[in-house]
Amino acid sequence: MAVSNWLPTRWALWSAPSVVLGYVLAIDALALAVLGASFIGADVHSPDWIRFAVLVAGSAIHIEAGREIERVRLVVAEGSTYVNLKSMWMFAAILILPPPLAIAVIALSFVHSWARLRRSPPHRCFFSGATVVLGSAVATMCLRTINPDNHPGFAGGLIGLVAVAAAALAYWLINFALVVGAVLLSNPEANARKALGQLSDQFIVAGALGLGTSTATLLIFEPWLTVALLITVLGLHRALLVGQFQFAARTDLNTGLTNTAFWHEIAAKELERAHNNNTSLGVLYLDLDHFFRTTGSAQVIAAP
């Protein structure tokens, strides 16, 4: 993707339907307003800059280490929500950094990710970053409302746990709702279930937010242990995505149904099971005309 495509005048966004264009521009404008408001009363100290540098470096290392995996995942996730573990660095920044620095961590993470993956138009990168900025703003409001004397920072205890849990829920809900809204508006005929993504995706988000809380805590109380956490995260990154790759390998992207290779795998196992148990096996074959316009569903019931 050419660097010139970063120019707003060359974005494909301008040819989108008016409702999509208005929605995206409204979210982007709100994010810019949040950025401007974040400087009001901001108090940045030397330790904040050190933590900022650690979080930016951790995010960069994480993105580079998982770059090839994420390229494949972006292709698989086309037309639905896309999640990854790099939210841990952004959520940690929300917890322990002044808002301007937290937003800077978010922006740098998205720019770096886009520059290295190059799988989406620039306006999508900008919009995704804007949704996270808005989510971070609501999360910060939760932290300051529940535990006003300890933000930025992490106080611990029951109140601290409640504050972090509320912030994590707000961060996830705002970001998820805004992204799903954009997917559905951009593709009115899209399958809503696909737009919502897999349940396993939300477990990845929950894990990322939990890791972000751990990262924030370590940076305040035991900063050197952050290195051990980074190594652990890089090791877990591939294991957490095995299920998604397995699902992608077994599923037809156009229909969401089992593909030929996986069907043959299942059929072979069922034939072997029937042979070993000396039982019969039934197969129902349906030939549907105009499959993509078919709104009904067929149910197969097999009896021994």
JSON list of N, CA and C in Angstrom, two decimals, residues 91-164:
[
{"chain": "A", "resi": 91, "resn": "PHE", "atom": "N", "xyz": [-4.43, -0.97, 27.67]},
{"chain": "A", "resi": 91, "resn": "PHE", "atom": "CA", "xyz": [-5.21, -0.92, 28.91]},
{"chain": "A", "resi": 91, "resn": "PHE", "atom": "C", "xyz": [-4.30, -0.61, 30.10]},
{"chain": "A", "resi": 92, "resn": "ALA", "atom": "N", "xyz": [-3.08, -1.15, 30.09]},
{"chain": "A", "resi": 92, "resn": "ALA", "atom": "CA", "xyz": [-2.12, -0.81, 31.14]},
{"chain": "A", "resi": 92, "resn": "ALA", "atom": "C", "xyz": [-1.85, 0.69, 31.15]},
{"chain": "A", "resi": 93, "resn": "ALA", "atom": "N", "xyz": [-1.73, 1.28, 29.96]},
{"chain": "A", "resi": 93, "resn": "ALA", "atom": "CA", "xyz": [-1.49, 2.72, 29.87]},
{"chain": "A", "resi": 93, "resn": "ALA", "atom": "C", "xyz": [-2.67, 3.50, 30.43]},
{"chain": "A", "resi": 94, "resn": "ILE", "atom": "N", "xyz": [-3.88, 3.03, 30.17]},
{"chain": "A", "resi": 94, "resn": "ILE", "atom": "CA", "xyz": [-5.08, 3.71, 30.70]},
{"chain": "A", "resi": 94, "resn": "ILE", "atom": "C", "xyz": [-5.06, 3.71, 32.23]},
{"chain": "A", "resi": 95, "resn": "LEU", "atom": "N", "xyz": [-4.57, 2.62, 32.83]},
{"chain": "A", "resi": 95, "resn": "LEU", "atom": "CA", "xyz": [-4.60, 2.48, 34.28]},
{"chain": "A", "resi": 95, "resn": "LEU", "atom": "C", "xyz": [-3.56, 3.35, 34.98]},
{"chain": "A", "resi": 96, "resn": "ILE", "atom": "N", "xyz": [-2.38, 3.49, 34.40]},
{"chain": "A", "resi": 96, "resn": "ILE", "atom": "CA", "xyz": [-1.28, 4.09, 35.16]},
{"chain": "A", "resi": 96, "resn": "ILE", "atom": "C", "xyz": [-0.69, 5.36, 34.55]},
{"chain": "A", "resi": 97, "resn": "LEU", "atom": "N", "xyz": [-1.13, 5.77, 33.36]},
{"chain": "A", "resi": 97, "resn": "LEU", "atom": "CA", "xyz": [-0.56, 6.96, 32.74]},
{"chain": "A", "resi": 97, "resn": "LEU", "atom": "C", "xyz": [-1.58, 8.09, 32.68]},
{"chain": "A", "resi": 98, "resn": "PRO", "atom": "N", "xyz": [-1.12, 9.33, 32.70]},
{"chain": "A", "resi": 98, "resn": "PRO", "atom": "CA", "xyz": [-2.02, 10.46, 32.44]},
{"chain": "A", "resi": 98, "resn": "PRO", "atom": "C", "xyz": [-2.67, 10.30, 31.07]},
{"chain": "A", "resi": 99, "resn": "PRO", "atom": "N", "xyz": [-3.90, 10.75, 30.88]},
{"chain": "A", "resi": 99, "resn": "PRO", "atom": "CA", "xyz": [-4.62, 10.53, 29.62]},
{"chain": "A", "resi": 99, "resn": "PRO", "atom": "C", "xyz": [-3.85, 10.88, 28.35]},
{"chain": "A", "resi": 100, "resn": "PRO", "atom": "N", "xyz": [-3.12, 12.00, 28.27]},
{"chain": "A", "resi": 100, "resn": "PRO", "atom": "CA", "xyz": [-2.41, 12.27, 27.01]},
{"chain": "A", "resi": 100, "resn": "PRO", "atom": "C", "xyz": [-1.39, 11.20, 26.65]},
{"chain": "A", "resi": 101, "resn": "LEU", "atom": "N", "xyz": [-0.67, 10.69, 27.65]},
{"chain": "A", "resi": 101, "resn": "LEU", "atom": "CA", "xyz": [0.31, 9.65, 27.37]},
{"chain": "A", "resi": 101, "resn": "LEU", "atom": "C", "xyz": [-0.37, 8.32, 27.05]},
{"chain": "A", "resi": 102, "resn": "ALA", "atom": "N", "xyz": [-1.49, 8.05, 27.71]},
{"chain": "A", "resi": 102, "resn": "ALA", "atom": "CA", "xyz": [-2.23, 6.81, 27.42]},
{"chain": "A", "resi": 102, "resn": "ALA", "atom": "C", "xyz": [-2.71, 6.82, 25.97]},
{"chain": "A", "resi": 103, "resn": "ILE", "atom": "N", "xyz": [-3.24, 7.95, 25.52]},
{"chain": "A", "resi": 103, "resn": "ILE", "atom": "CA", "xyz": [-3.70, 8.06, 24.14]},
{"chain": "A", "resi": 103, "resn": "ILE", "atom": "C", "xyz": [-2.53, 7.96, 23.17]},
{"chain": "A", "resi": 104, "resn": "ALA", "atom": "N", "xyz": [-1.37, 8.47, 23.57]},
{"chain": "A", "resi": 104, "resn": "ALA", "atom": "CA", "xyz": [-0.18, 8.35, 22.72]},
{"chain": "A", "resi": 104, "resn": "ALA", "atom": "C", "xyz": [0.23, 6.89, 22.56]},
{"chain": "A", "resi": 105, "resn": "VAL", "atom": "N", "xyz": [0.13, 6.09, 23.62]},
{"chain": "A", "resi": 105, "resn": "VAL", "atom": "CA", "xyz": [0.43, 4.66, 23.52]},
{"chain": "A", "resi": 105, "resn": "VAL", "atom": "C", "xyz": [-0.53, 3.99, 22.54]},
{"chain": "A", "resi": 106, "resn": "ILE", "atom": "N", "xyz": [-1.81, 4.34, 22.63]},
{"chain": "A", "resi": 106, "resn": "ILE", "atom": "CA", "xyz": [-2.82, 3.77, 21.72]},
{"chain": "A", "resi": 106, "resn": "ILE", "atom": "C", "xyz": [-2.49, 4.14, 20.27]},
{"chain": "A", "resi": 107, "resn": "ALA", "atom": "N", "xyz": [-2.20, 5.42, 20.03]},
{"chain": "A", "resi": 107, "resn": "ALA", "atom": "CA", "xyz": [-1.92, 5.88, 18.67]},
{"chain": "A", "resi": 107, "resn": "ALA", "atom": "C", "xyz": [-0.68, 5.21, 18.09]},
{"chain": "A", "resi": 108, "resn": "LEU", "atom": "N", "xyz": [0.38, 5.15, 18.87]},
{"chain": "A", "resi": 108, "resn": "LEU", "atom": "CA", "xyz": [1.62, 4.55, 18.38]},
{"chain": "A", "resi": 108, "resn": "LEU", "atom": "C", "xyz": [1.44, 3.06, 18.11]},
{"chain": "A", "resi": 109, "resn": "SER", "atom": "N", "xyz": [0.68, 2.40, 18.95]},
{"chain": "A", "resi": 109, "resn": "SER", "atom": "CA", "xyz": [0.43, 0.97, 18.74]},
{"chain": "A", "resi": 109, "resn": "SER", "atom": "C", "xyz": [-0.31, 0.73, 17.43]},
{"chain": "A", "resi": 110, "resn": "PHE", "atom": "N", "xyz": [-1.33, 1.53, 17.15]},
{"chain": "A", "resi": 110, "resn": "PHE", "atom": "CA", "xyz": [-2.10, 1.35, 15.92]},
{"chain": "A", "resi": 110, "resn": "PHE", "atom": "C", "xyz": [-1.27, 1.71, 14.69]},
{"chain": "A", "resi": 111, "resn": "VAL", "atom": "N", "xyz": [-0.52, 2.78, 14.77]},
{"chain": "A", "resi": 111, "resn": "VAL", "atom": "CA", "xyz": [0.30, 3.18, 13.61]},
{"chain": "A", "resi": 111, "resn": "VAL", "atom": "C", "xyz": [1.35, 2.11, 13.31]},
{"chain": "A", "resi": 112, "resn": "HIS", "atom": "N", "xyz": [2.00, 1.61, 14.36]},
{"chain": "A", "resi": 112, "resn": "HIS", "atom": "CA", "xyz": [3.01, 0.57, 14.17]},
{"chain": "A", "resi": 112, "resn": "HIS", "atom": "C", "xyz": [2.38, -0.70, 13.59]},
{"chain": "A", "resi": 113, "resn": "SER", "atom": "N", "xyz": [1.23, -1.09, 14.15]},
{"chain": "A", "resi": 113, "resn": "SER", "atom": "CA", "xyz": [0.56, -2.29, 13.66]},
{"chain": "A", "resi": 113, "resn": "SER", "atom": "C", "xyz": [0.17, -2.15, 12.21]},
{"chain": "A", "resi": 114, "resn": "TRP", "atom": "N", "xyz": [-0.39, -1.01, 11.84]},
{"chain": "A", "resi": 114, "resn": "TRP", "atom": "CA", "xyz": [-0.79, -0.82, 10.44]},
{"chain": "A", "resi": 114, "resn": "TRP", "atom": "C", "xyz": [0.43, -0.81, 9.52]},
{"chain": "A", "resi": 115, "resn": "ALA", "atom": "N", "xyz": [1.48, -0.13, 9.93]},
{"chain": "A", "resi": 115, "resn": "ALA", "atom": "CA", "xyz": [2.67, -0.02, 9.09]},
{"chain": "A", "resi": 115, "resn": "ALA", "atom": "C", "xyz": [3.31, -1.38, 8.82]},
{"chain": "A", "resi": 116, "resn": "ARG", "atom": "N", "xyz": [3.21, -2.30, 9.78]},
{"chain": "A", "resi": 116, "resn": "ARG", "atom": "CA", "xyz": [3.85, -3.60, 9.62]},
{"chain": "A", "resi": 116, "resn": "ARG", "atom": "C", "xyz": [2.94, -4.65, 9.00]},
{"chain": "A", "resi": 117, "resn": "LEU", "atom": "N", "xyz": [1.61, -4.49, 9.18]},
{"chain": "A", "resi": 117, "resn": "LEU", "atom": "CA", "xyz": [0.70, -5.49, 8.63]},
{"chain": "A", "resi": 117, "resn": "LEU", "atom": "C", "xyz": [0.15, -5.10, 7.27]},
{"chain": "A", "resi": 118, "resn": "ARG", "atom": "N", "xyz": [-0.19, -3.82, 7.10]},
{"chain": "A", "resi": 118, "resn": "ARG", "atom": "CA", "xyz": [-0.70, -3.29, 5.83]},
{"chain": "A", "resi": 118, "resn": "ARG", "atom": "C", "xyz": [-1.85, -4.12, 5.26]},
{"chain": "A", "resi": 119, "resn": "ARG", "atom": "N", "xyz": [-2.82, -4.49, 6.09]},
{"chain": "A", "resi": 119, "resn": "ARG", "atom": "CA", "xyz": [-3.93, -5.31, 5.62]},
{"chain": "A", "resi": 119, "resn": "ARG", "atom": "C", "xyz": [-5.25, -4.56, 5.60]},
{"chain": "A", "resi": 120, "resn": "SER", "atom": "N", "xyz": [-5.24, -3.30, 5.94]},
{"chain": "A", "resi": 120, "resn": "SER", "atom": "CA", "xyz": [-6.49, -2.53, 5.93]},
{"chain": "A", "resi": 120, "resn": "SER", "atom": "C", "xyz": [-6.21, -1.11, 5.49]},
{"chain": "A", "resi": 121, "resn": "PRO", "atom": "N", "xyz": [-7.21, -0.44, 4.90]},
{"chain": "A", "resi": 121, "resn": "PRO", "atom": "CA", "xyz": [-7.03, 0.95, 4.48]},
{"chain": "A", "resi": 121, "resn": "PRO", "atom": "C", "xyz": [-6.74, 1.85, 5.68]},
{"chain": "A", "resi": 122, "resn": "PRO", "atom": "N", "xyz": [-6.05, 2.96, 5.48]},
{"chain": "A", "resi": 122, "resn": "PRO", "atom": "CA", "xyz": [-5.70, 3.85, 6.60]},
{"chain": "A", "resi": 122, "resn": "PRO", "atom": "C", "xyz": [-6.90, 4.35, 7.38]},
{"chain": "A", "resi": 123, "resn": "HIS", "atom": "N", "xyz": [-8.04, 4.60, 6.69]},
{"chain": "A", "resi": 123, "resn": "HIS", "atom": "CA", "xyz": [-9.18, 5.12, 7.42]},
{"chain": "A", "resi": 123, "resn": "HIS", "atom": "C", "xyz": [-9.73, 4.10, 8.42]},
{"chain": "A", "resi": 124, "resn": "ARG", "atom": "N", "xyz": [-9.56, 2.81, 8.11]},
{"chain": "A", "resi": 124, "resn": "ARG", "atom": "CA", "xyz": [-9.99, 1.79, 9.07]},
{"chain": "A", "resi": 124, "resn": "ARG", "atom": "C", "xyz": [-9.09, 1.79, 10.30]},
{"chain": "A", "resi": 125, "resn": "CYS", "atom": "N", "xyz": [-7.80, 1.95, 10.07]},
{"chain": "A", "resi": 125, "resn": "CYS", "atom": "CA", "xyz": [-6.86, 2.03, 11.18]},
{"chain": "A", "resi": 125, "resn": "CYS", "atom": "C", "xyz": [-7.20, 3.23, 12.06]},
{"chain": "A", "resi": 126, "resn": "PHE", "atom": "N", "xyz": [-7.48, 4.36, 11.43]},
{"chain": "A", "resi": 126, "resn": "PHE", "atom": "CA", "xyz": [-7.81, 5.58, 12.18]},
{"chain": "A", "resi": 126, "resn": "PHE", "atom": "C", "xyz": [-9.10, 5.36, 12.97]},
{"chain": "A", "resi": 127, "resn": "PHE", "atom": "N", "xyz": [-10.09, 4.75, 12.34]},
{"chain": "A", "resi": 127, "resn": "PHE", "atom": "CA", "xyz": [-11.37, 4.51, 13.01]},
{"chain": "A", "resi": 127, "resn": "PHE", "atom": "C", "xyz": [-11.21, 3.55, 14.19]},
{"chain": "A", "resi": 128, "resn": "SER", "atom": "N", "xyz": [-10.46, 2.47, 13.99]},
{"chain": "A", "resi": 128, "resn": "SER", "atom": "CA", "xyz": [-10.25, 1.50, 15.07]},
{"chain": "A", "resi": 128, "resn": "SER", "atom": "C", "xyz": [-9.56, 2.17, 16.25]},
{"chain": "A", "resi": 129, "resn": "GLY", "atom": "N", "xyz": [-8.55, 2.99, 15.95]},
{"chain": "A", "resi": 129, "resn": "GLY", "atom": "CA", "xyz": [-7.88, 3.72, 17.01]},
{"chain": "A", "resi": 129, "resn": "GLY", "atom": "C", "xyz": [-8.83, 4.67, 17.72]},
{"chain": "A", "resi": 130, "resn": "ALA", "atom": "N", "xyz": [-9.73, 5.30, 16.95]},
{"chain": "A", "resi": 130, "resn": "ALA", "atom": "CA", "xyz": [-10.69, 6.23, 17.55]},
{"chain": "A", "resi": 130, "resn": "ALA", "atom": "C", "xyz": [-11.64, 5.51, 18.51]},
{"chain": "A", "resi": 131, "resn": "THR", "atom": "N", "xyz": [-12.07, 4.30, 18.15]},
{"chain": "A", "resi": 131, "resn": "THR", "atom": "CA", "xyz": [-12.97, 3.56, 19.05]},
{"chain": "A", "resi": 131, "resn": "THR", "atom": "C", "xyz": [-12.26, 3.21, 20.35]},
{"chain": "A", "resi": 132, "resn": "VAL", "atom": "N", "xyz": [-10.97, 2.89, 20.27]},
{"chain": "A", "resi": 132, "resn": "VAL", "atom": "CA", "xyz": [-10.21, 2.56, 21.48]},
{"chain": "A", "resi": 132, "resn": "VAL", "atom": "C", "xyz": [-10.02, 3.81, 22.33]},
{"chain": "A", "resi": 133, "resn": "VAL", "atom": "N", "xyz": [-9.77, 4.95, 21.69]},
{"chain": "A", "resi": 133, "resn": "VAL", "atom": "CA", "xyz": [-9.63, 6.21, 22.43]},
{"chain": "A", "resi": 133, "resn": "VAL", "atom": "C", "xyz": [-10.92, 6.53, 23.18]},
{"chain": "A", "resi": 134, "resn": "LEU", "atom": "N", "xyz": [-12.06, 6.33, 22.53]},
{"chain": "A", "resi": 134, "resn": "LEU", "atom": "CA", "xyz": [-13.34, 6.59, 23.20]},
{"chain": "A", "resi": 134, "resn": "LEU", "atom": "C", "xyz": [-13.56, 5.58, 24.33]},
{"chain": "A", "resi": 135, "resn": "GLY", "atom": "N", "xyz": [-13.20, 4.33, 24.10]},
{"chain": "A", "resi": 135, "resn": "GLY", "atom": "CA", "xyz": [-13.29, 3.33, 25.16]},
{"chain": "A", "resi": 135, "resn": "GLY", "atom": "C", "xyz": [-12.40, 3.68, 26.34]},
{"chain": "A", "resi": 136, "resn": "SER", "atom": "N", "xyz": [-11.20, 4.20, 26.04]},
{"chain": "A", "resi": 136, "resn": "SER", "atom": "CA", "xyz": [-10.28, 4.58, 27.11]},
{"chain": "A", "resi": 136, "resn": "SER", "atom": "C", "xyz": [-10.82, 5.76, 27.91]},
{"chain": "A", "resi": 137, "resn": "ALA", "atom": "N", "xyz": [-11.52, 6.68, 27.23]},
{"chain": "A", "resi": 137, "resn": "ALA", "atom": "CA", "xyz": [-12.08, 7.84, 27.92]},
{"chain": "A", "resi": 137, "resn": "ALA", "atom": "C", "xyz": [-13.15, 7.40, 28.93]},
{"chain": "A", "resi": 138, "resn": "VAL", "atom": "N", "xyz": [-14.02, 6.47, 28.51]},
{"chain": "A", "resi": 138, "resn": "VAL", "atom": "CA", "xyz": [-15.06, 5.99, 29.43]},
{"chain": "A", "resi": 138, "resn": "VAL", "atom": "C", "xyz": [-14.43, 5.17, 30.55]},
{"chain": "A", "resi": 139, "resn": "ALA", "atom": "N", "xyz": [-13.40, 4.38, 30.23]},
{"chain": "A", "resi": 139, "resn": "ALA", "atom": "CA", "xyz": [-12.71, 3.61, 31.26]},
{"chain": "A", "resi": 139, "resn": "ALA", "atom": "C", "xyz": [-12.08, 4.54, 32.30]},
{"chain": "A", "resi": 140, "resn": "THR", "atom": "N", "xyz": [-11.46, 5.62, 31.82]},
{"chain": "A", "resi": 140, "resn": "THR", "atom": "CA", "xyz": [-10.86, 6.59, 32.74]},
{"chain": "A", "resi": 140, "resn": "THR", "atom": "C", "xyz": [-11.91, 7.24, 33.63]},
{"chain": "A", "resi": 141, "resn": "MET", "atom": "N", "xyz": [-13.08, 7.53, 33.08]},
{"chain": "A", "resi": 141, "resn": "MET", "atom": "CA", "xyz": [-14.17, 8.08, 33.87]},
{"chain": "A", "resi": 141, "resn": "MET", "atom": "C", "xyz": [-14.58, 7.11, 34.98]},
{"chain": "A", "resi": 142, "resn": "CYS", "atom": "N", "xyz": [-14.62, 5.82, 34.66]},
{"chain": "A", "resi": 142, "resn": "CYS", "atom": "CA", "xyz": [-14.96, 4.82, 35.67]},
{"chain": "A", "resi": 142, "resn": "CYS", "atom": "C", "xyz": [-13.92, 4.80, 36.79]},
{"chain": "A", "resi": 143, "resn": "LEU", "atom": "N", "xyz": [-12.64, 4.83, 36.41]},
{"chain": "A", "resi": 143, "resn": "LEU", "atom": "CA", "xyz": [-11.57, 4.80, 37.40]},
{"chain": "A", "resi": 143, "resn": "LEU", "atom": "C", "xyz": [-11.62, 6.01, 38.32]},
{"chain": "A", "resi": 144, "resn": "ARG", "atom": "N", "xyz": [-11.84, 7.17, 37.73]},
{"chain": "A", "resi": 144, "resn": "ARG", "atom": "CA", "xyz": [-11.84, 8.40, 38.54]},
{"chain": "A", "resi": 144, "resn": "ARG", "atom": "C", "xyz": [-13.11, 8.56, 39.36]},
{"chain": "A", "resi": 145, "resn": "THR", "atom": "N", "xyz": [-14.19, 7.93, 38.93]},
{"chain": "A", "resi": 145, "resn": "THR", "atom": "CA", "xyz": [-15.43, 8.01, 39.70]},
{"chain": "A", "resi": 145, "resn": "THR", "atom": "C", "xyz": [-15.41, 7.06, 40.89]},
{"chain": "A", "resi": 146, "resn": "ILE", "atom": "N", "xyz": [-14.93, 5.84, 40.67]},
{"chain": "A", "resi": 146, "resn": "ILE", "atom": "CA", "xyz": [-14.94, 4.82, 41.73]},
{"chain": "A", "resi": 146, "resn": "ILE", "atom": "C", "xyz": [-13.77, 5.01, 42.71]},
{"chain": "A", "resi": 147, "resn": "ASN", "atom": "N", "xyz": [-12.62, 5.38, 42.17]},
{"chain": "A", "resi": 147, "resn": "ASN", "atom": "CA", "xyz": [-11.41, 5.48, 43.00]},
{"chain": "A", "resi": 147, "resn": "ASN", "atom": "C", "xyz": [-10.65, 6.76, 42.63]},
{"chain": "A", "resi": 148, "resn": "PRO", "atom": "N", "xyz": [-11.23, 7.93, 42.91]},
{"chain": "A", "resi": 148, "resn": "PRO", "atom": "CA", "xyz": [-10.71, 9.20, 42.39]},
{"chain": "A", "resi": 148, "resn": "PRO", "atom": "C", "xyz": [-9.32, 9.58, 42.87]},
{"chain": "A", "resi": 149, "resn": "ASP", "atom": "N", "xyz": [-8.90, 9.10, 44.02]},
{"chain": "A", "resi": 149, "resn": "ASP", "atom": "CA", "xyz": [-7.61, 9.52, 44.57]},
{"chain": "A", "resi": 149, "resn": "ASP", "atom": "C", "xyz": [-6.43, 8.69, 44.07]},
{"chain": "A", "resi": 150, "resn": "ASN", "atom": "N", "xyz": [-6.68, 7.69, 43.25]},
{"chain": "A", "resi": 150, "resn": "ASN", "atom": "CA", "xyz": [-5.60, 6.78, 42.85]},
{"chain": "A", "resi": 150, "resn": "ASN", "atom": "C", "xyz": [-5.50, 6.59, 41.35]},
{"chain": "A", "resi": 151, "resn": "HIS", "atom": "N", "xyz": [-5.88, 7.59, 40.58]},
{"chain": "A", "resi": 151, "resn": "HIS", "atom": "CA", "xyz": [-5.67, 7.52, 39.13]},
{"chain": "A", "resi": 151, "resn": "HIS", "atom": "C", "xyz": [-4.93, 8.77, 38.67]},
{"chain": "A", "resi": 152, "resn": "PRO", "atom": "N", "xyz": [-3.86, 8.62, 37.88]},
{"chain": "A", "resi": 152, "resn": "PRO", "atom": "CA", "xyz": [-3.30, 7.35, 37.37]},
{"chain": "A", "resi": 152, "resn": "PRO", "atom": "C", "xyz": [-2.64, 6.54, 38.50]},
{"chain": "A", "resi": 153, "resn": "GLY", "atom": "N", "xyz": [-2.73, 5.26, 38.38]},
{"chain": "A", "resi": 153, "resn": "GLY", "atom": "CA", "xyz": [-2.13, 4.38, 39.36]},
{"chain": "A", "resi": 153, "resn": "GLY", "atom": "C", "xyz": [-3.03, 3.20, 39.63]},
{"chain": "A", "resi": 154, "resn": "PHE", "atom": "N", "xyz": [-2.60, 2.36, 40.55]},
{"chain": "A", "resi": 154, "resn": "PHE", "atom": "CA", "xyz": [-3.38, 1.19, 40.93]},
{"chain": "A", "resi": 154, "resn": "PHE", "atom": "C", "xyz": [-3.28, 1.04, 42.44]},
{"chain": "A", "resi": 155, "resn": "ALA", "atom": "N", "xyz": [-4.41, 1.25, 43.14]},
{"chain": "A", "resi": 155, "resn": "ALA", "atom": "CA", "xyz": [-4.40, 1.26, 44.59]},
{"chain": "A", "resi": 155, "resn": "ALA", "atom": "C", "xyz": [-4.47, -0.13, 45.19]},
{"chain": "A", "resi": 156, "resn": "GLY", "atom": "N", "xyz": [-5.02, -1.09, 44.46]},
{"chain": "A", "resi": 156, "resn": "GLY", "atom": "CA", "xyz": [-5.21, -2.42, 45.00]},
{"chain": "A", "resi": 156, "resn": "GLY", "atom": "C", "xyz": [-6.42, -2.47, 45.92]},
{"chain": "A", "resi": 157, "resn": "GLY", "atom": "N", "xyz": [-6.62, -3.60, 46.57]},
{"chain": "A", "resi": 157, "resn": "GLY", "atom": "CA", "xyz": [-7.76, -3.74, 47.46]},
{"chain": "A", "resi": 157, "resn": "GLY", "atom": "C", "xyz": [-9.06, -3.92, 46.70]},
{"chain": "A", "resi": 158, "resn": "LEU", "atom": "N", "xyz": [-10.15, -4.05, 47.46]},
{"chain": "A", "resi": 158, "resn": "LEU", "atom": "CA", "xyz": [-11.45, -4.29, 46.86]},
{"chain": "A", "resi": 158, "resn": "LEU", "atom": "C", "xyz": [-11.89, -3.14, 45.96]},
{"chain": "A", "resi": 159, "resn": "ILE", "atom": "N", "xyz": [-11.71, -1.90, 46.45]},
{"chain": "A", "resi": 159, "resn": "ILE", "atom": "CA", "xyz": [-12.12, -0.74, 45.65]},
{"chain": "A", "resi": 159, "resn": "ILE", "atom": "C", "xyz": [-11.32, -0.68, 44.35]},
{"chain": "A", "resi": 160, "resn": "GLY", "atom": "N", "xyz": [-10.03, -0.97, 44.45]},
{"chain": "A", "resi": 160, "resn": "GLY", "atom": "CA", "xyz": [-9.20, -0.98, 43.24]},
{"chain": "A", "resi": 160, "resn": "GLY", "atom": "C", "xyz": [-9.66, -2.03, 42.25]},
{"chain": "A", "resi": 161, "resn": "LEU", "atom": "N", "xyz": [-10.03, -3.21, 42.77]},
{"chain": "A", "resi": 161, "resn": "LEU", "atom": "CA", "xyz": [-10.51, -4.29, 41.90]},
{"chain": "A", "resi": 161, "resn": "LEU", "atom": "C", "xyz": [-11.80, -3.89, 41.21]},
{"chain": "A", "resi": 162, "resn": "VAL", "atom": "N", "xyz": [-12.73, -3.30, 41.97]},
{"chain": "A", "resi": 162, "resn": "VAL", "atom": "CA", "xyz": [-14.00, -2.86, 41.38]},
{"chain": "A", "resi": 162, "resn": "VAL", "atom": "C", "xyz": [-13.77, -1.80, 40.31]},
{"chain": "A", "resi": 163, "resn": "ALA", "atom": "N", "xyz": [-12.87, -0.86, 40.60]},
{"chain": "A", "resi": 163, "resn": "ALA", "atom": "CA", "xyz": [-12.58, 0.21, 39.64]},
{"chain": "A", "resi": 163, "resn": "ALA", "atom": "C", "xyz": [-12.00, -0.35, 38.35]},
{"chain": "A", "resi": 164, "resn": "VAL", "atom": "N", "xyz": [-11.05, -1.28, 38.47]},
{"chain": "A", "resi": 164, "resn": "VAL", "atom": "CA", "xyz": [-10.42, -1.86, 37.29]},
{"chain": "A", "resi": 164, "resn": "VAL", "atom": "C", "xyz": [-11.42, -2.69, 36.50]}
]
